[in-house]
CSV table of C-alpha atoms and ligand atoms in Angstrom, one decimal:
chain,number,residue,atom,x,y,z
A,263,MET,CA,-6.7,15.0,14.9
A,264,SER,CA,-7.9,14.2,18.5
A,265,LEU,CA,-8.4,10.6,19.8
A,266,ARG,CA,-11.9,11.4,21.1
A,267,ASN,CA,-14.9,12.7,19.3
A,268,THR,CA,-15.9,16.4,19.8
A,269,TYR,CA,-19.4,17.9,19.5
A,270,THR,CA,-18.7,18.7,15.9
A,271,SER,CA,-16.4,15.9,14.6
A,272,TYR,CA,-15.3,12.3,15.0
A,273,GLY,CA,-11.9,11.5,16.6
A,274,TRP,CA,-9.4,9.3,14.9
A,275,LEU,CA,-10.4,6.2,16.9
A,276,ALA,CA,-14.1,6.4,15.8
A,277,LYS,CA,-13.0,7.1,12.2
A,278,GLY,CA,-10.6,4.2,12.3
A,279,PHE,CA,-13.2,1.8,13.6
A,280,HIS,CA,-15.7,3.1,11.0
A,281,TRP,CA,-13.4,2.6,8.0
A,282,VAL,CA,-11.7,-0.6,9.1
A,283,VAL,CA,-15.2,-2.2,9.6
A,284,PHE,CA,-16.3,-0.8,6.2
A,285,LEU,CA,-13.3,-2.6,4.6
A,286,GLY,CA,-14.2,-5.7,6.5
A,287,PHE,CA,-17.8,-5.5,5.2
A,288,VAL,CA,-16.5,-5.0,1.6
A,289,ALA,CA,-14.3,-8.1,2.0
A,290,LEU,CA,-17.1,-10.2,3.6
A,291,TYR,CA,-19.6,-9.4,0.9
A,292,GLY,CA,-17.0,-9.9,-1.9
A,293,ILE,CA,-15.8,-13.2,-0.6
A,294,GLY,CA,-19.4,-14.2,0.5
A,295,PHE,CA,-20.9,-13.8,-2.9
A,296,TYR,CA,-17.8,-15.4,-4.6
A,297,MET,CA,-18.2,-18.4,-2.3
A,298,GLY,CA,-21.7,-18.9,-3.8
A,299,THR,CA,-20.2,-19.4,-7.3
A,300,LEU,CA,-17.6,-22.1,-6.2
A,301,PRO,CA,-18.1,-25.8,-6.4
A,302,VAL,CA,-17.4,-27.8,-3.2
A,303,GLY,CA,-13.7,-28.3,-2.9
A,304,PRO,CA,-10.4,-26.9,-1.4
A,305,ASP,CA,-10.9,-23.5,-3.0
A,306,LEU,CA,-14.4,-23.1,-1.4
A,307,PHE,CA,-13.1,-24.3,2.0
A,308,ALA,CA,-10.2,-21.8,1.9
A,309,LYS,CA,-12.6,-18.9,1.0
A,310,ILE,CA,-15.1,-20.0,3.8
A,311,GLY,CA,-12.1,-20.0,6.2
A,312,LEU,CA,-11.2,-16.5,5.1
A,313,HIS,CA,-14.8,-15.3,5.4
A,314,LYS,CA,-15.1,-16.7,8.9
A,315,SER,CA,-11.8,-15.2,10.0
A,316,ILE,CA,-12.6,-11.7,8.8
A,317,GLY,CA,-16.1,-12.0,10.2
A,318,ILE,CA,-14.8,-12.7,13.7
A,319,ILE,CA,-12.3,-9.8,13.5
A,320,VAL,CA,-15.3,-7.6,12.5
A,321,LEU,CA,-17.2,-9.0,15.6
A,322,ALA,CA,-14.3,-8.2,17.9
A,323,LEU,CA,-13.9,-4.7,16.4
A,324,ALA,CA,-17.7,-4.1,16.8
A,325,VAL,CA,-17.5,-4.9,20.5
A,326,PHE,CA,-14.6,-2.5,21.0
A,327,ARG,CA,-16.3,0.1,18.8
A,328,LEU,CA,-19.5,-0.1,20.8
A,329,VAL,CA,-17.7,0.2,24.1
A,330,TRP,CA,-15.9,3.3,22.7
A,331,ARG,CA,-19.3,4.6,21.4
A,332,PHE,CA,-20.7,4.5,25.0
A,333,ILE,CA,-17.7,6.2,26.7
A,334,ASN,CA,-17.2,8.7,23.9
A,335,PRO,CA,-20.5,10.0,22.4
A,336,SER,CA,-20.9,10.9,18.8
A,337,PRO,CA,-21.1,14.4,17.5
A,338,ASP,CA,-24.5,16.1,17.4
A,339,LEU,CA,-26.6,16.0,14.2
A,340,PRO,CA,-27.1,19.3,12.5
A,341,GLU,CA,-29.8,21.5,14.2
A,342,GLY,CA,-32.0,21.9,11.1
A,343,MET,CA,-32.7,18.1,10.8
A,344,LYS,CA,-36.3,17.1,11.2
A,345,TRP,CA,-37.4,14.7,14.0
A,346,TYR,CA,-38.0,11.8,11.5
A,347,GLU,CA,-34.6,12.4,9.9
A,348,ARG,CA,-33.0,12.1,13.3
A,349,LEU,CA,-35.0,9.0,14.1
A,350,GLY,CA,-34.0,7.5,10.7
A,351,ALA,CA,-30.3,8.3,11.2
A,352,HIS,CA,-30.2,6.8,14.7
A,353,GLY,CA,-32.3,3.8,13.6
A,354,VAL,CA,-29.9,3.1,10.7
A,355,HIS,CA,-26.9,3.4,13.0
A,356,ILE,CA,-28.4,1.0,15.5
A,357,ALA,CA,-29.3,-1.4,12.7
A,358,LEU,CA,-25.7,-1.3,11.4
A,359,TYR,CA,-24.3,-1.9,14.9
A,360,GLY,CA,-26.7,-4.9,15.2
A,361,ALA,CA,-25.5,-6.1,11.8
A,362,MET,CA,-21.9,-6.0,13.0
A,363,LEU,CA,-22.8,-8.4,15.8
A,364,ILE,CA,-25.6,-10.5,14.4
A,365,MET,CA,-24.0,-11.4,11.1
A,366,PRO,CA,-20.7,-12.8,12.5
A,367,ILE,CA,-22.5,-14.5,15.5
A,368,SER,CA,-25.0,-16.3,13.1
A,369,GLY,CA,-22.1,-17.4,10.9
A,370,TRP,CA,-20.2,-18.7,13.9
A,371,ALA,CA,-23.3,-20.7,15.1
A,372,MET,CA,-24.0,-22.0,11.5
A,373,SER,CA,-20.4,-23.3,11.3
A,374,ASN,CA,-20.7,-25.1,14.7
A,375,ALA,CA,-24.1,-26.5,13.7
A,376,ALA,CA,-22.4,-28.0,10.6
A,377,ASN,CA,-19.8,-29.5,13.0
A,378,PHE,CA,-17.0,-27.2,11.7
A,379,PRO,CA,-14.8,-25.2,14.1
A,380,VAL,CA,-14.3,-21.5,13.7
A,381,SER,CA,-10.6,-20.7,13.5
A,382,VAL,CA,-9.3,-17.1,13.1
A,383,PHE,CA,-6.5,-17.3,10.5
A,384,GLY,CA,-5.3,-20.5,12.2
A,385,TRP,CA,-4.2,-18.3,15.2
A,386,PHE,CA,-6.8,-19.7,17.6
A,387,THR,CA,-10.1,-21.6,17.5
A,388,LEU,CA,-13.3,-20.2,19.1
A,389,PRO,CA,-15.4,-22.4,21.4
A,390,ASN,CA,-18.4,-24.2,19.9
A,391,MET,CA,-21.6,-22.2,20.4
A,392,ILE,CA,-24.1,-24.9,19.6
A,393,GLU,CA,-24.3,-28.7,19.1
A,394,PRO,CA,-24.2,-30.0,15.5
A,395,SER,CA,-27.7,-30.1,14.0
A,396,LYS,CA,-28.9,-30.4,10.5
A,397,ALA,CA,-32.1,-28.3,11.2
A,398,ALA,CA,-30.1,-25.6,12.9
A,399,VAL,CA,-27.7,-25.4,9.8
A,400,GLU,CA,-30.7,-24.9,7.5
A,401,ASN,CA,-32.3,-22.2,9.7
A,402,LEU,CA,-29.1,-20.3,10.3
A,403,LYS,CA,-28.2,-20.5,6.6
A,404,ALA,CA,-31.5,-19.0,5.7
A,405,PHE,CA,-31.2,-16.3,8.3
A,406,HIS,CA,-27.5,-15.4,7.5
A,407,GLY,CA,-28.3,-15.3,3.7
A,408,THR,CA,-31.5,-13.2,4.1
A,409,MET,CA,-29.9,-10.9,6.5
A,410,ALA,CA,-27.0,-10.3,4.2
A,411,TRP,CA,-29.4,-8.7,1.7
A,412,VAL,CA,-31.3,-6.8,4.4
A,413,VAL,CA,-28.0,-5.4,5.7
A,414,LEU,CA,-26.9,-4.5,2.2
A,415,GLY,CA,-30.1,-2.5,1.8
A,416,VAL,CA,-29.5,-0.7,5.1
A,417,ILE,CA,-25.9,0.1,4.0
A,418,VAL,CA,-27.2,1.5,0.7
A,419,LEU,CA,-29.6,3.7,2.7
A,420,HIS,CA,-26.8,4.8,5.0
A,421,VAL,CA,-24.5,5.8,2.1
A,422,ALA,CA,-27.4,7.6,0.3
A,423,ALA,CA,-28.1,9.6,3.4
A,424,ALA,CA,-24.3,10.5,3.8
A,425,LEU,CA,-24.3,11.6,0.1
A,426,LYS,CA,-27.5,13.7,0.6
A,427,HIS,CA,-25.9,15.5,3.5
A,428,HIS,CA,-22.9,16.3,1.4
A,429,PHE,CA,-24.4,17.2,-1.9
A,430,ILE,CA,-27.9,18.5,-1.0
A,431,ASN,CA,-27.9,19.7,2.6
A,432,LYS,CA,-24.2,20.8,2.2
A,433,ASP,CA,-23.6,20.3,5.9
A,434,ASN,CA,-20.5,18.6,7.6
A,435,VAL,CA,-22.1,15.2,8.4
A,436,PHE,CA,-20.3,13.5,5.6
A,437,SER,CA,-16.9,15.2,5.9
A,438,ARG,CA,-16.6,14.8,9.7
A,439,MET,CA,-16.4,11.0,9.2
A,440,MET,CA,-13.7,11.3,6.5
A,441,PRO,CA,-10.0,10.9,7.4
A,442,PHE,CA,-8.2,14.2,7.7
A,443,SER,CA,-11.4,16.3,7.3
A,444,LYS,CA,-11.1,20.0,8.0
A,445,GLU,CA,-13.5,19.6,11.1
A,446,ASP,CA,-10.6,17.8,12.8
A,447,ALA,CA,-9.7,19.3,16.1
B,748,HEM,C1,-19.1,4.1,1.5
B,748,HEM,C2,-19.6,3.6,2.6
B,748,HEM,C3,-19.9,4.5,3.8
B,748,HEM,C4,-20.0,5.9,4.0
B,748,HEM,C5,-19.8,6.9,2.9
B,748,HEM,C6,-20.3,6.1,5.3
B,748,HEM,C7,-20.5,7.4,5.9
B,748,HEM,C8,-20.8,7.7,7.2
B,748,HEM,C9,-20.8,9.0,7.8
B,748,HEM,C10,-20.6,10.3,7.0
B,748,HEM,C11,-21.2,8.8,9.1
B,748,HEM,C12,-21.3,10.0,10.1
B,748,HEM,C13,-22.7,10.3,10.4
B,748,HEM,C14,-22.8,11.4,11.4
B,748,HEM,O1,-21.9,12.3,11.4
B,748,HEM,O2,-23.7,11.5,12.2
B,748,HEM,C15,-21.3,7.4,9.4
B,748,HEM,C16,-21.6,6.9,10.6
B,748,HEM,C17,-21.7,5.5,10.8
B,748,HEM,N1,-21.5,4.5,9.9
B,748,HEM,FE1,-21.0,4.7,8.0
B,748,HEM,N2,-20.5,4.9,6.0
B,748,HEM,C18,-20.2,3.9,5.1
B,748,HEM,C19,-20.2,2.6,5.4
B,748,HEM,C20,-20.6,2.0,6.6
B,748,HEM,C21,-20.6,0.6,6.8
B,748,HEM,C22,-20.3,-0.5,5.8
B,748,HEM,C23,-21.0,0.5,8.1
B,748,HEM,C24,-21.2,-0.8,9.0
B,748,HEM,C25,-21.6,-1.9,8.5
B,748,HEM,C26,-21.2,1.8,8.7
B,748,HEM,C27,-21.6,2.1,10.0
B,748,HEM,C28,-21.8,3.3,10.5
B,748,HEM,C29,-22.2,3.6,11.9
B,748,HEM,C30,-22.7,2.5,12.9
B,748,HEM,C31,-22.2,4.9,12.1
B,748,HEM,C32,-22.6,5.7,13.3
B,748,HEM,C33,-21.4,6.1,14.2
B,748,HEM,C34,-21.8,6.6,15.5
B,748,HEM,O3,-22.0,5.8,16.4
B,748,HEM,O4,-22.0,7.8,15.6
B,748,HEM,N3,-20.9,2.7,7.7
B,748,HEM,N4,-21.0,6.7,8.2
């Protein structure tokens, strides 16, 4: 498998970014929803700490992934796709890249607004982004919470499109993002 993408398939670095970020999102949603069921106490604070640490790792990966995306373009979409399908695919990908940046950054700002530091697994602490403010906490909480559902909707669309390519269109769009696919160079 080559490092770089080709015209027909993703290279191992793009696939690695895709599936590690996917695992990050699974963990963030899992822990995020679980946090909502916990009473205020040490267990909740531990889970919030974990959620924040994973979120910042996803943010860092998203930055590297975007840089890699610019210097190593993605494979072409299949020729037969209609213009609105292409527009939809690109729009959803842009929205997902936006989500990888906006979700962690809004969480980081929310934490600082509530006067909590953002530490990544206790290895280091990020600088404070904004001054403590009750109003900012409320606004950022509403934004982060609403966007979590919007992004989940976009992910569902993305997965549905990937499955449609595989089972209905029967093209290689799904398999070329899979580890060890037969499209690998
Ligand atoms: C079960 C879950 C998922 C499946 C089956 C899946 C599948 C795929 C496939 C097949 C592609 C390649 C599309 C193409 O060849 O043009 C792709 C691309 C992409 N996926 Fe996913 N995906 C999943 C989850 C996610 C998640 C959670 C995110 C981010 C939050 C994500 C973000 C992206 C992005 C940004 C691209 C575009 C890559 C590029 O720049 O070309 N995916 N996905």
